[in-house]
Amino acid sequence: MSKISIQPVGFACGARVTGIDVSKPLSAADLEAINKAWAKHLVLVFPGQTLDPHSLVGFTRNFGELDDYATQPFNRHPEINEVFVLTNKYTNGKPSKTYNAGQNWHTDLSYTLRPAKGTSVYCMEKPSVGGDTMFANMYMAYDTLSPKMKEFLDGLEAVHDASLIEGLDKRGPEVANEFRRLNPPVVHPAVRVHPDTGRKALYVNERVRTFLGLSEAESRPIVKFLCEHSVQPRFTYRHYWSIGDLVMWDNRCMVHLAVGDYDPSEIRHMIRTSGMGDYYGRYLDPEAAAAQMKSAPAASAAKPAADAKAVAALHD
Ligand code: OGA
Ligand code: MN
């Protein structure tokens, strides 16, 4: 008999899932219960788990194929491309390339052709205080817009640009340039219909530069309004991490933020997987995108072996 139990922890989103060891094979009944809870609560917290990169992959594959992070191959696990190491640990005397990831409101990989479906993050080390993550419910953001604004946004397309990732340039010119080379601007609908719930969710975040058919000057205030509207406190849940938490969120109907509210001299170390998205966007300018991606990679990206060694050092 399954002992799985789901307790809501936020009104807008968020539930704790207990009575399950996610390192063990999952029964069909538990998988169904998790999928149902995920559709309802959007972000699930599985506290007190003991996972390693292999068991994280094992569990999260239950929810679909995993992304291999080819669009951001900077801090992948040395042996498993599907595991991304989110850390502020120094590696070979250099700051981590993911130390400031996620510090503006976003939804994962929206600057790629196939944005992530879900993302799962497992907390291995955390600062004594802070290092929280916030989530906002984009169904609520859409539902609370006026009918005219909904009409305007339905059918509108947005240009997502990796250059708008907060703090990208602080990761050094090689990483930033390579990130941009691999991720030319892409176009996605401003409103997405969730394939499981059939509900509409706003799909605009701080990495949107323009709307198709509108100038940048016209787009900017609308993007700003939508971003502010969608992250009102009443639409959010704030997660205070504990070591052993596995948190799994749905990128199709939420945005999230690494708050960055912690002492950077303390360690924050997480491993992460992302589910392959269930639809494709398109490049804003397919020819320019193809040419850009064919151009020479930045020196740092041309040495995967060295990178792998650097990541291995993270686990010392
Ligand atoms: C992510 C992310 C937030 C955090 O892993 O996609 O944005 O708080 N993480 O680390
Ligand atoms: Mn993220």
Tab-separated table of C-alpha atoms in Angstrom, residues 28-308:
chain	number	residue	atom	x	y	z
A	28	ALA	CA	2.249	3.191	-11.089
A	29	ALA	CA	-0.094	4.372	-8.322
A	30	ASP	CA	2.524	6.703	-6.819
A	31	LEU	CA	3.450	8.059	-10.250
A	32	GLU	CA	-0.191	8.818	-10.898
A	33	ALA	CA	-0.597	10.495	-7.500
A	34	ILE	CA	2.492	12.650	-8.141
A	35	ASN	CA	1.366	13.628	-11.625
A	36	LYS	CA	-2.066	14.607	-10.296
A	37	ALA	CA	-0.522	16.635	-7.463
A	38	TRP	CA	1.917	18.283	-9.879
A	39	ALA	CA	-0.891	19.405	-12.192
A	40	LYS	CA	-2.755	20.850	-9.199
A	41	HIS	CA	0.076	22.395	-7.136
A	42	LEU	CA	2.687	23.110	-9.882
A	43	VAL	CA	5.641	22.846	-7.509
A	44	LEU	CA	6.221	19.741	-5.414
A	45	VAL	CA	8.675	19.455	-2.528
A	46	PHE	CA	9.908	15.984	-1.572
A	47	PRO	CA	11.709	16.553	1.733
A	48	GLY	CA	14.311	14.306	3.353
A	49	GLN	CA	15.473	12.483	0.239
A	50	THR	CA	18.874	10.837	-0.235
A	51	LEU	CA	19.834	11.140	-3.879
A	52	ASP	CA	22.914	11.126	-6.087
A	53	PRO	CA	23.103	12.184	-9.734
A	54	HIS	CA	22.112	8.672	-10.909
A	55	SER	CA	19.056	8.345	-8.696
A	56	LEU	CA	18.009	11.922	-9.519
A	57	VAL	CA	18.044	10.952	-13.198
A	58	GLY	CA	16.258	7.674	-12.383
A	59	PHE	CA	13.413	9.423	-10.587
A	60	THR	CA	12.967	12.376	-12.911
A	61	ARG	CA	12.912	10.163	-16.043
A	62	ASN	CA	9.543	8.927	-14.803
A	63	PHE	CA	8.146	12.248	-16.026
A	64	GLY	CA	9.624	12.088	-19.528
A	65	GLU	CA	12.851	12.345	-21.468
A	66	LEU	CA	15.522	14.600	-19.934
A	67	ASP	CA	17.294	17.542	-21.541
A	68	ASP	CA	21.041	17.016	-22.030
A	69	TYR	CA	21.799	20.724	-21.478
A	70	ALA	CA	23.496	21.048	-24.878
A	71	THR	CA	22.273	24.646	-24.899
A	72	GLN	CA	24.249	25.463	-21.745
A	73	PRO	CA	27.058	22.898	-21.437
A	74	PHE	CA	28.953	24.735	-18.725
A	75	ASN	CA	28.444	22.927	-15.468
A	76	ARG	CA	27.199	19.536	-16.445
A	77	HIS	CA	28.041	16.517	-14.364
A	78	PRO	CA	31.221	14.956	-15.808
A	79	GLU	CA	29.569	11.635	-16.645
A	80	ILE	CA	25.895	12.488	-17.046
A	81	ASN	CA	24.980	15.210	-19.497
A	82	GLU	CA	21.437	15.307	-18.134
A	83	VAL	CA	22.649	16.513	-14.734
A	84	PHE	CA	23.408	20.183	-14.295
A	85	VAL	CA	25.420	21.280	-11.272
A	86	LEU	CA	24.056	24.450	-9.748
A	87	THR	CA	26.719	25.614	-7.332
A	88	ASN	CA	28.759	28.500	-6.027
A	89	LYS	CA	31.731	26.255	-5.206
A	90	TYR	CA	34.981	27.351	-6.755
A	91	THR	CA	36.331	24.896	-9.309
A	92	ASN	CA	40.071	24.834	-9.973
A	93	GLY	CA	40.380	28.231	-8.323
A	94	LYS	CA	37.717	29.767	-10.575
A	95	PRO	CA	34.186	30.878	-9.686
A	96	SER	CA	31.523	28.389	-10.752
A	97	LYS	CA	29.833	29.164	-14.058
A	98	THR	CA	26.437	28.682	-12.445
A	99	TYR	CA	26.986	30.580	-9.196
A	100	ASN	CA	24.451	33.286	-10.076
A	101	ALA	CA	22.003	31.255	-12.191
A	102	GLY	CA	18.317	32.080	-12.184
A	103	GLN	CA	18.478	35.515	-10.603
A	104	ASN	CA	15.707	37.080	-12.633
A	105	TRP	CA	12.147	35.802	-12.933
A	106	HIS	CA	12.152	33.214	-15.682
A	107	THR	CA	10.975	29.848	-16.847
A	108	ASP	CA	13.679	27.335	-17.680
A	109	LEU	CA	15.211	27.274	-21.135
A	110	SER	CA	12.628	29.646	-22.615
A	111	TYR	CA	15.507	31.096	-24.669
A	112	THR	CA	15.816	27.717	-26.443
A	113	LEU	CA	13.729	26.078	-29.167
A	114	ARG	CA	12.407	23.458	-26.788
A	115	PRO	CA	11.877	24.995	-23.349
A	116	ALA	CA	11.961	22.668	-20.359
A	117	LYS	CA	8.803	20.909	-19.237
A	118	GLY	CA	9.675	20.412	-15.577
A	119	THR	CA	12.837	21.076	-13.601
A	120	SER	CA	13.922	19.124	-10.520
A	121	VAL	CA	16.517	20.478	-8.114
A	122	TYR	CA	18.028	18.497	-5.243
A	123	CYS	CA	19.670	20.398	-2.402
A	124	MET	CA	23.010	18.941	-1.254
A	125	GLU	CA	24.458	21.917	0.646
A	126	LYS	CA	22.919	25.204	1.642
A	127	PRO	CA	23.882	28.464	3.311
A	128	SER	CA	23.021	28.904	7.004
A	129	VAL	CA	20.270	31.353	6.036
A	130	GLY	CA	18.628	32.259	2.733
A	131	GLY	CA	19.371	30.985	-0.744
A	132	ASP	CA	15.608	30.702	-1.254
A	133	THR	CA	13.736	30.114	-4.499
A	134	MET	CA	10.451	31.825	-5.376
A	135	PHE	CA	7.753	30.559	-7.712
A	136	ALA	CA	4.799	32.337	-9.319
A	137	ASN	CA	1.661	30.818	-10.800
A	138	MET	CA	1.253	31.916	-14.435
A	139	TYR	CA	-2.286	30.532	-14.734
A	140	MET	CA	-3.266	33.077	-12.093
A	141	ALA	CA	-1.288	35.755	-13.901
A	142	TYR	CA	-3.249	35.076	-17.094
A	143	ASP	CA	-6.638	34.610	-15.434
A	144	THR	CA	-6.444	37.967	-13.644
A	145	LEU	CA	-5.758	40.036	-16.774
A	146	SER	CA	-8.592	42.066	-18.277
A	147	PRO	CA	-10.524	40.512	-21.176
A	148	LYS	CA	-9.029	43.069	-23.596
A	149	MET	CA	-5.471	42.322	-22.494
A	150	LYS	CA	-6.123	38.570	-22.825
A	151	GLU	CA	-7.474	39.154	-26.314
A	152	PHE	CA	-4.354	41.164	-27.187
A	153	LEU	CA	-2.006	38.489	-25.853
A	154	ASP	CA	-3.790	35.439	-27.273
A	155	GLY	CA	-2.047	34.775	-30.562
A	156	LEU	CA	0.798	37.218	-29.818
A	157	GLU	CA	4.334	35.850	-30.015
A	158	ALA	CA	7.301	36.888	-27.874
A	159	VAL	CA	11.024	36.933	-28.598
A	160	HIS	CA	13.079	35.323	-25.809
A	161	ASP	CA	16.704	36.342	-25.675
A	162	ALA	CA	19.425	34.652	-23.598
A	163	SER	CA	21.244	38.003	-23.420
A	164	LEU	CA	18.598	39.067	-20.916
A	165	ILE	CA	19.681	36.455	-18.378
A	166	GLU	CA	20.528	38.428	-15.256
A	167	GLY	CA	24.233	38.347	-14.449
A	168	LEU	CA	25.243	36.432	-17.600
A	169	ASP	CA	28.183	38.766	-18.255
A	170	LYS	CA	29.397	38.354	-14.668
A	171	ARG	CA	30.192	34.722	-15.547
A	172	GLY	CA	33.019	35.977	-17.780
A	173	PRO	CA	33.132	36.845	-21.489
A	174	GLU	CA	33.890	33.293	-22.658
A	175	VAL	CA	30.866	31.781	-20.937
A	176	ALA	CA	28.593	34.691	-21.843
A	177	ASN	CA	29.625	34.714	-25.509
A	178	GLU	CA	29.325	30.963	-25.825
A	179	PHE	CA	25.912	31.059	-24.143
A	180	ARG	CA	24.750	33.630	-26.694
A	181	ARG	CA	26.298	31.762	-29.636
A	182	LEU	CA	24.416	28.582	-28.714
A	183	ASN	CA	21.151	30.383	-28.056
A	184	PRO	CA	20.031	32.777	-30.796
A	185	PRO	CA	16.738	34.590	-30.095
A	186	VAL	CA	13.664	32.346	-30.289
A	187	VAL	CA	9.943	32.937	-30.677
A	188	HIS	CA	7.273	31.432	-28.411
A	189	PRO	CA	3.586	32.191	-27.880
A	190	ALA	CA	2.869	34.797	-25.201
A	191	VAL	CA	0.155	32.516	-23.850
A	192	ARG	CA	0.493	28.736	-23.737
A	193	VAL	CA	-2.163	26.103	-23.263
A	194	HIS	CA	-0.945	23.516	-20.801
A	195	PRO	CA	-1.160	20.110	-22.501
A	196	ASP	CA	-2.284	18.276	-19.338
A	197	THR	CA	-4.698	20.747	-17.768
A	198	GLY	CA	-5.945	22.535	-20.902
A	199	ARG	CA	-5.588	25.840	-19.013
A	200	LYS	CA	-4.008	28.988	-20.445
A	201	ALA	CA	-0.873	30.329	-18.763
A	202	LEU	CA	1.015	33.539	-19.438
A	203	TYR	CA	4.405	32.726	-20.985
A	204	VAL	CA	6.190	36.073	-20.709
A	205	ASN	CA	9.087	36.692	-18.365
A	206	GLU	CA	12.111	38.915	-17.817
A	207	ARG	CA	13.981	37.235	-20.677
A	208	VAL	CA	11.498	38.531	-23.296
A	209	ARG	CA	12.864	41.358	-25.446
A	210	THR	CA	9.979	42.121	-27.836
A	211	PHE	CA	6.668	40.942	-29.204
A	212	LEU	CA	6.488	40.140	-32.895
A	213	GLY	CA	4.893	42.982	-34.805
A	214	LEU	CA	5.642	45.510	-32.057
A	215	SER	CA	8.745	47.664	-31.779
A	216	GLU	CA	11.123	47.254	-28.876
A	217	ALA	CA	9.960	50.619	-27.479
A	218	GLU	CA	6.334	49.453	-27.647
A	219	SER	CA	7.116	46.022	-26.230
A	220	ARG	CA	9.220	47.119	-23.269
A	221	PRO	CA	6.457	48.647	-21.110
A	222	ILE	CA	4.135	45.726	-21.852
A	223	VAL	CA	6.802	43.186	-20.860
A	224	LYS	CA	7.467	45.221	-17.716
A	225	PHE	CA	3.773	45.336	-16.826
A	226	LEU	CA	3.282	41.605	-17.409
A	227	CYS	CA	6.371	40.704	-15.381
A	228	GLU	CA	5.269	42.868	-12.461
A	229	HIS	CA	1.695	41.643	-12.705
A	230	SER	CA	2.692	37.969	-12.732
A	231	VAL	CA	4.920	37.995	-9.664
A	232	GLN	CA	2.618	39.775	-7.227
A	233	PRO	CA	3.114	38.219	-3.784
A	234	ARG	CA	-0.375	36.671	-3.860
A	235	PHE	CA	0.615	34.559	-6.872
A	236	THR	CA	3.815	33.229	-5.292
A	237	TYR	CA	5.274	30.531	-3.069
A	238	ARG	CA	8.714	30.947	-1.503
A	239	HIS	CA	10.741	27.841	-0.838
A	240	TYR	CA	13.124	27.810	2.137
A	241	TRP	CA	15.479	24.965	1.326
A	242	SER	CA	16.571	22.145	3.609
A	243	ILE	CA	19.323	19.723	2.694
A	244	GLY	CA	17.668	16.658	1.159
A	245	ASP	CA	14.794	18.580	-0.474
A	246	LEU	CA	13.963	17.609	-4.015
A	247	VAL	CA	11.829	20.325	-5.612
A	248	MET	CA	10.120	19.708	-8.939
A	249	TRP	CA	8.311	22.501	-10.761
A	250	ASP	CA	6.361	22.926	-13.970
A	251	ASN	CA	7.941	25.456	-16.346
A	252	ARG	CA	4.905	25.629	-18.615
A	253	CYS	CA	2.726	27.463	-16.117
A	254	MET	CA	5.163	29.073	-13.644
A	255	VAL	CA	8.078	31.435	-13.393
A	256	HIS	CA	10.717	31.227	-10.678
A	257	LEU	CA	13.574	33.206	-9.204
A	258	ALA	CA	16.791	32.400	-7.366
A	259	VAL	CA	16.436	35.103	-4.715
A	260	GLY	CA	20.176	35.283	-4.029
A	261	ASP	CA	19.534	36.211	-0.386
A	262	TYR	CA	22.582	34.564	1.121
A	263	ASP	CA	26.200	35.062	2.055
A	264	PRO	CA	28.174	34.140	-1.087
A	265	SER	CA	31.077	32.864	1.033
A	266	GLU	CA	28.798	30.026	2.190
A	267	ILE	CA	28.189	27.026	-0.042
A	268	ARG	CA	24.967	26.479	-1.969
A	269	HIS	CA	25.169	23.274	-3.975
A	270	MET	CA	22.360	21.637	-5.940
A	271	ILE	CA	22.035	19.088	-8.724
A	272	ARG	CA	19.340	19.453	-11.307
A	273	THR	CA	17.604	17.790	-14.233
A	274	SER	CA	15.135	19.291	-16.717
A	275	GLY	CA	12.481	17.455	-18.691
A	276	MET	CA	12.465	17.909	-22.468
A	277	GLY	CA	9.739	20.312	-23.480
A	278	ASP	CA	6.618	19.090	-25.176
A	279	TYR	CA	6.615	21.612	-28.022
A	280	TYR	CA	9.046	23.513	-30.254
A	281	GLY	CA	9.307	27.253	-30.813
A	282	ARG	CA	11.298	28.678	-33.737
A	283	TYR	CA	14.293	30.912	-34.286
A	284	LEU	CA	13.516	34.589	-34.818
A	285	ASP	CA	15.893	34.616	-37.782
A	286	PRO	CA	16.653	31.028	-38.829
A	287	GLU	CA	19.467	31.951	-41.258
A	288	ALA	CA	21.273	34.206	-38.828
A	289	ALA	CA	20.794	31.584	-36.107
A	290	ALA	CA	22.318	28.817	-38.254
A	291	ALA	CA	25.311	31.008	-39.173
A	292	GLN	CA	25.838	32.058	-35.565
A	293	MET	CA	25.726	28.502	-34.262
A	294	LYS	CA	28.205	27.357	-36.922
A	295	SER	CA	30.715	30.036	-35.919
A	296	ALA	CA	33.720	29.063	-33.798
A	297	PRO	CA	32.910	28.165	-30.195
A	298	ALA	CA	34.463	30.209	-27.419
A	299	ALA	CA	37.744	28.734	-26.169
A	300	SER	CA	36.233	27.594	-22.867
A	301	ALA	CA	33.566	25.517	-24.599
A	302	ALA	CA	36.049	23.875	-26.962
A	303	LYS	CA	37.587	21.889	-24.117
A	304	PRO	CA	34.921	19.589	-22.730
A	305	ALA	CA	37.494	17.364	-21.015
A	306	ALA	CA	38.915	20.237	-19.002
A	307	ASP	CA	35.400	21.289	-18.143
A	308	ALA	CA	34.554	17.801	-16.952
